[in-house]
């Protein structure tokens, strides 16, 4: 084994033996802080729900505006499109 | 957890935090040396656990799910720490320098008082690596987890864990060598 690897191995062995403080009890008020943070932070599902509900009138308005601007030509286009389809022979 | 999920009852939430705090804090402490960050990460772990409670499957144990959340948060924390500069001999305290010197001796000669310093130096060396490299090495070497366990915890494939560990070890070796070269 390379000497650097050997030294790293020794250091890792010793690091593993280090005694870490025992966290048997949570700090005072820890659970209260966690629960108040949970209540403060809205969850992502409700954010998406709010966003989708808020975007509904916007989408409806945009659709009506589009229909109003281009709606006059639309039936004619659809007819032309249908006619062109009908004229295409489907079978040889 | 089941009771929290169904009713959002704060009493069951508090009981869950009290019961699982030792597990979460010990896990975070093994990866993060900064005392302030440990409590904050433990807190974030529980907040995420409660807000994503609907994703936990009651037929599976809670600990691995919580561990995964905590490790992801630790990884995000390492990513946010942009102090990945090279570690120099003069950055080490006297005891940390002694711990470095003691690695050249056989393990039986090393005083036990240097174990904590060895851990600090190792964590400081790991801090010079990327978040993913740091995570895989500390899981593998400090926590003695198997490749399968790491794959389960991180969501990586076994092959990726092995490749990442190999490359990360190489980088750690380089960081150790560089640190030795800055010794006066």
GROMACS .gro file of N, CA and C in nm, chain A:
model
  276
    1UNK      N    1   0.084  -0.120   0.000
    1UNK     CA    2   0.000   0.000   0.000
    1UNK      C    3   0.087   0.124   0.000
    2UNK      N    4   0.047   0.221  -0.080
    2UNK     CA    5   0.115   0.350  -0.088
    2UNK      C    6   0.119   0.417   0.051
    3UNK      N    7   0.230   0.483   0.090
    3UNK     CA    8   0.238   0.540   0.226
    3UNK      C    9   0.127   0.641   0.256
    4UNK      N   10   0.087   0.717   0.154
    4UNK     CA   11  -0.021   0.815   0.176
    4UNK      C   12  -0.152   0.742   0.206
    5UNK      N   13  -0.176   0.635   0.130
    5UNK     CA   14  -0.298   0.554   0.153
    5UNK      C   15  -0.298   0.496   0.294
    6UNK      N   16  -0.178   0.452   0.334
    6UNK     CA   17  -0.164   0.392   0.467
    6UNK      C   18  -0.195   0.495   0.576
    7UNK      N   19  -0.142   0.615   0.557
    7UNK     CA   20  -0.165   0.721   0.655
    7UNK      C   21  -0.312   0.763   0.657
    8UNK      N   22  -0.370   0.766   0.541
    8UNK     CA   23  -0.514   0.801   0.534
    8UNK      C   24  -0.597   0.694   0.604
    9UNK      N   25  -0.556   0.569   0.585
    9UNK     CA   26  -0.625   0.456   0.649
    9UNK      C   27  -0.619   0.470   0.801
   10UNK      N   28  -0.498   0.504   0.851
   10UNK     CA   29  -0.479   0.522   0.996
   10UNK      C   30  -0.567   0.636   1.046
   11UNK      N   31  -0.566   0.747   0.971
   11UNK     CA   32  -0.646   0.863   1.012
   11UNK      C   33  -0.795   0.829   1.014
   12UNK      N   34  -0.840   0.754   0.914
   12UNK     CA   35  -0.982   0.716   0.909
   12UNK      C   36  -1.018   0.625   1.026
   13UNK      N   37  -0.928   0.531   1.057
   13UNK     CA   38  -0.951   0.441   1.172
   13UNK      C   39  -0.969   0.520   1.300
   14UNK      N   40  -0.879   0.617   1.319
   14UNK     CA   41  -0.885   0.698   1.442
   14UNK      C   42  -1.009   0.787   1.442
   15UNK      N   43  -1.042   0.841   1.325
   15UNK     CA   44  -1.159   0.929   1.315
   15UNK      C   45  -1.286   0.853   1.353
   16UNK      N   46  -1.288   0.725   1.315
   16UNK     CA   47  -1.404   0.641   1.345
   16UNK      C   48  -1.418   0.618   1.496
   17UNK      N   49  -1.300   0.622   1.565
   17UNK     CA   50  -1.302   0.597   1.710
   17UNK      C   51  -1.335   0.722   1.790
   18UNK      N   52  -1.344   0.837   1.723
   18UNK     CA   53  -1.374   0.962   1.795
   18UNK      C   54  -1.510   0.951   1.863
   19UNK      N   55  -1.515   0.999   1.986
   19UNK     CA   56  -1.640   0.989   2.061
   19UNK      C   57  -1.724   1.114   2.032
   20UNK      N   58  -1.842   1.091   1.975
   20UNK     CA   59  -1.930   1.204   1.942
   20UNK      C   60  -2.026   1.229   2.057
   21UNK      N   61  -2.066   1.355   2.079
   21UNK     CA   62  -2.161   1.382   2.187
   21UNK      C   63  -2.290   1.302   2.169
   22UNK      N   64  -2.345   1.261   2.281
   22UNK     CA   65  -2.465   1.179   2.278
   22UNK      C   66  -2.589   1.268   2.267
   23UNK      N   67  -2.662   1.254   2.157
   23UNK     CA   68  -2.782   1.336   2.138
   23UNK      C   69  -2.905   1.258   2.182
   24UNK      N   70  -2.915   1.228   2.311
   24UNK     CA   71  -3.028   1.146   2.354
   24UNK      C   72  -3.157   1.227   2.367
   25UNK      N   73  -3.142   1.359   2.393
   25UNK     CA   74  -3.263   1.442   2.407
   25UNK      C   75  -3.254   1.562   2.315
   26UNK      N   76  -3.369   1.599   2.261
   26UNK     CA   77  -3.369   1.715   2.172
   26UNK      C   78  -3.352   1.844   2.254
   27UNK      N   79  -3.294   1.949   2.195
   27UNK     CA   80  -3.278   2.074   2.269
   27UNK      C   81  -3.414   2.130   2.310
   28UNK      N   82  -3.412   2.214   2.413
   28UNK     CA   83  -3.539   2.269   2.464
   28UNK      C   84  -3.610   2.348   2.352
   29UNK      N   85  -3.736   2.320   2.334
   29UNK     CA   86  -3.817   2.392   2.235
   29UNK      C   87  -3.794   2.349   2.091
   30UNK      N   88  -3.718   2.242   2.072
   30UNK     CA   89  -3.686   2.198   1.935
   30UNK      C   90  -3.814   2.155   1.860
   31UNK      N   91  -3.892   2.071   1.925
   31UNK     CA   92  -4.014   2.020   1.860
   31UNK      C   93  -4.110   2.135   1.830
   32UNK      N   94  -4.120   2.231   1.921
   32UNK     CA   95  -4.209   2.346   1.899
   32UNK      C   96  -4.164   2.426   1.777
   33UNK      N   97  -4.032   2.445   1.767
   33UNK     CA   98  -3.978   2.520   1.652
   33UNK      C   99  -4.008   2.447   1.521
   34UNK      N  100  -3.991   2.314   1.525
   34UNK     CA  101  -4.017   2.233   1.404
   34UNK      C  102  -4.163   2.248   1.362
   35UNK      N  103  -4.255   2.230   1.460
   35UNK     CA  104  -4.398   2.233   1.426
   35UNK      C  105  -4.443   2.371   1.381
   36UNK      N  106  -4.384   2.476   1.440
   36UNK     CA  107  -4.426   2.610   1.395
   36UNK      C  108  -4.373   2.637   1.254
   37UNK      N  109  -4.255   2.580   1.223
   37UNK     CA  110  -4.201   2.596   1.087
   37UNK      C  111  -4.286   2.519   0.986
   38UNK      N  112  -4.333   2.402   1.026
   38UNK     CA  113  -4.418   2.322   0.937
   38UNK      C  114  -4.546   2.399   0.906
   39UNK      N  115  -4.603   2.464   1.011
   39UNK     CA  116  -4.727   2.540   0.990
   39UNK      C  117  -4.703   2.663   0.903
   40UNK      N  118  -4.585   2.725   0.921
   40UNK     CA  119  -4.554   2.846   0.843
   40UNK      C  120  -4.531   2.816   0.697
   41UNK      N  121  -4.458   2.703   0.672
   41UNK     CA  122  -4.421   2.670   0.534
   41UNK      C  123  -4.534   2.594   0.465
   42UNK      N  124  -4.596   2.651   0.363
   42UNK     CA  125  -4.700   2.577   0.294
   42UNK      C  126  -4.637   2.462   0.215
   43UNK      N  127  -4.708   2.350   0.205
   43UNK     CA  128  -4.646   2.241   0.130
   43UNK      C  129  -4.661   2.262  -0.020
   44UNK      N  130  -4.574   2.198  -0.095
   44UNK     CA  131  -4.565   2.224  -0.239
   44UNK      C  132  -4.696   2.191  -0.312
   45UNK      N  133  -4.770   2.089  -0.263
   45UNK     CA  134  -4.894   2.050  -0.329
   45UNK      C  135  -4.995   2.165  -0.325
   46UNK      N  136  -5.005   2.230  -0.205
   46UNK     CA  137  -5.102   2.338  -0.195
   46UNK      C  138  -5.058   2.459  -0.278
   47UNK      N  139  -4.926   2.479  -0.293
   47UNK     CA  140  -4.877   2.589  -0.377
   47UNK      C  141  -4.923   2.566  -0.522
   48UNK      N  142  -4.908   2.442  -0.570
   48UNK     CA  143  -4.947   2.411  -0.707
   48UNK      C  144  -5.098   2.424  -0.727
   49UNK      N  145  -5.174   2.384  -0.621
   49UNK     CA  146  -5.319   2.395  -0.628
   49UNK      C  147  -5.359   2.541  -0.641
   50UNK      N  148  -5.297   2.627  -0.556
   50UNK     CA  149  -5.329   2.770  -0.560
   50UNK      C  150  -5.291   2.828  -0.695
   51UNK      N  151  -5.175   2.786  -0.744
   51UNK     CA  152  -5.126   2.839  -0.871
   51UNK      C  153  -5.220   2.800  -0.985
   52UNK      N  154  -5.263   2.674  -0.984
   52UNK     CA  155  -5.349   2.629  -1.094
   52UNK      C  156  -5.485   2.696  -1.088
   53UNK      N  157  -5.538   2.718  -0.965
   53UNK     CA  158  -5.668   2.785  -0.952
   53UNK      C  159  -5.657   2.932  -0.996
   54UNK      N  160  -5.544   2.994  -0.958
   54UNK     CA  161  -5.526   3.135  -0.994
   54UNK      C  162  -5.507   3.151  -1.144
   55UNK      N  163  -5.446   3.051  -1.208
   55UNK     CA  164  -5.418   3.063  -1.351
   55UNK      C  165  -5.542   3.033  -1.437
   56UNK      N  166  -5.646   2.975  -1.375
   56UNK     CA  167  -5.767   2.938  -1.449
   56UNK      C  168  -5.836   3.060  -1.513
   57UNK      N  169  -5.867   3.169  -1.436
   57UNK     CA  170  -5.930   3.286  -1.501
   57UNK      C  171  -5.840   3.349  -1.606
   58UNK      N  172  -5.708   3.347  -1.583
   58UNK     CA  173  -5.613   3.405  -1.679
   58UNK      C  174  -5.621   3.327  -1.810
   59UNK      N  175  -5.622   3.194  -1.798
   59UNK     CA  176  -5.627   3.109  -1.918
   59UNK      C  177  -5.759   3.129  -1.993
   60UNK      N  178  -5.870   3.141  -1.915
   60UNK     CA  179  -6.002   3.160  -1.977
   60UNK      C  180  -6.007   3.294  -2.051
   61UNK      N  181  -5.953   3.400  -1.987
   61UNK     CA  182  -5.952   3.532  -2.050
   61UNK      C  183  -5.869   3.529  -2.178
   62UNK      N  184  -5.754   3.463  -2.173
   62UNK     CA  185  -5.666   3.455  -2.290
   62UNK      C  186  -5.736   3.381  -2.404
   63UNK      N  187  -5.812   3.275  -2.369
   63UNK     CA  188  -5.883   3.197  -2.471
   63UNK      C  189  -5.992   3.280  -2.537
   64UNK      N  190  -6.068   3.357  -2.454
   64UNK     CA  191  -6.176   3.441  -2.508
   64UNK      C  192  -6.116   3.550  -2.599
   65UNK      N  193  -6.003   3.607  -2.555
   65UNK     CA  194  -5.936   3.711  -2.635
   65UNK      C  195  -5.893   3.654  -2.770
   66UNK      N  196  -5.841   3.534  -2.768
   66UNK     CA  197  -5.795   3.469  -2.892
   66UNK      C  198  -5.914   3.444  -2.985
   67UNK      N  199  -6.025   3.395  -2.927
   67UNK     CA  200  -6.144   3.367  -3.007
   67UNK      C  201  -6.200   3.495  -3.068
   68UNK      N  202  -6.197   3.603  -2.985
   68UNK     CA  203  -6.250   3.731  -3.031
   68UNK      C  204  -6.166   3.786  -3.148
   69UNK      N  205  -6.034   3.771  -3.136
   69UNK     CA  206  -5.944   3.825  -3.240
   69UNK      C  207  -5.947   3.742  -3.369
   70UNK      N  208  -5.948   3.611  -3.354
   70UNK     CA  209  -5.935   3.524  -3.472
   70UNK      C  210  -6.060   3.443  -3.503
   71UNK      N  211  -6.164   3.462  -3.421
   71UNK     CA  212  -6.284   3.378  -3.430
   71UNK      C  213  -6.358   3.392  -3.561
   72UNK      N  214  -6.354   3.515  -3.625
   72UNK     CA  215  -6.432   3.539  -3.747
   72UNK      C  216  -6.385   3.446  -3.860
   73UNK      N  217  -6.257   3.425  -3.870
   73UNK     CA  218  -6.203   3.343  -3.977
   73UNK      C  219  -6.209   3.193  -3.945
   74UNK      N  220  -6.225   3.166  -3.823
   74UNK     CA  221  -6.212   3.025  -3.780
   74UNK      C  222  -6.311   2.928  -3.845
   75UNK      N  223  -6.444   2.960  -3.850
   75UNK     CA  224  -6.536   2.862  -3.910
   75UNK      C  225  -6.504   2.836  -4.057
   76UNK      N  226  -6.466   2.945  -4.128
   76UNK     CA  227  -6.434   2.928  -4.269
   76UNK      C  228  -6.312   2.836  -4.286
   77UNK      N  229  -6.212   2.860  -4.202
   77UNK     CA  230  -6.091   2.778  -4.207
   77UNK      C  231  -6.122   2.632  -4.179
   78UNK      N  232  -6.208   2.614  -4.082
   78UNK     CA  233  -6.244   2.476  -4.044
   78UNK      C  234  -6.315   2.409  -4.161
   79UNK      N  235  -6.407   2.484  -4.225
   79UNK     CA  236  -6.478   2.429  -4.341
   79UNK      C  237  -6.381   2.393  -4.453
   80UNK      N  238  -6.290   2.488  -4.478
   80UNK     CA  239  -6.191   2.464  -4.585
   80UNK      C  240  -6.108   2.340  -4.553
   81UNK      N  241  -6.072   2.334  -4.427
   81UNK     CA  242  -5.989   2.220  -4.383
   81UNK      C  243  -6.065   2.089  -4.401
   82UNK      N  244  -6.193   2.092  -4.361
   82UNK     CA  245  -6.276   1.972  -4.372
   82UNK      C  246  -6.293   1.932  -4.518
   83UNK      N  247  -6.320   2.034  -4.603
   83UNK     CA  248  -6.338   2.008  -4.745
   83UNK      C  249  -6.215   1.946  -4.809
   84UNK      N  250  -6.099   2.004  -4.771
   84UNK     CA  251  -5.974   1.950  -4.828
   84UNK      C  252  -5.952   1.806  -4.786
   85UNK      N  253  -5.997   1.774  -4.662
   85UNK     CA  254  -5.982   1.636  -4.614
   85UNK      C  255  -6.075   1.542  -4.689
   86UNK      N  256  -6.196   1.592  -4.709
   86UNK     CA  257  -6.296   1.508  -4.776
   86UNK      C  258  -6.252   1.476  -4.919
   87UNK      N  259  -6.187   1.575  -4.982
   87UNK     CA  260  -6.148   1.556  -5.121
   87UNK      C  261  -6.029   1.461  -5.140
   88UNK      N  262  -5.957   1.441  -5.031
   88UNK     CA  263  -5.841   1.350  -5.043
   88UNK      C  264  -5.891   1.207  -5.052
   89UNK      N  265  -5.861   1.135  -5.158
   89UNK     CA  266  -5.908   0.995  -5.166
   89UNK      C  267  -5.834   0.907  -5.066
   90UNK      N  268  -5.911   0.842  -4.980
   90UNK     CA  269  -5.849   0.761  -4.875
   90UNK      C  270  -5.803   0.625  -4.928
   91UNK      N  271  -5.876   0.577  -5.031
   91UNK     CA  272  -5.838   0.446  -5.087
   91UNK      C  273  -5.794   0.463  -5.233
   92UNK      N  274  -5.704   0.391  -5.279
   92UNK     CA  275  -5.659   0.407  -5.418
   92UNK      C  276  -5.767   0.366  -5.517
   0.00000   0.00000   0.00000
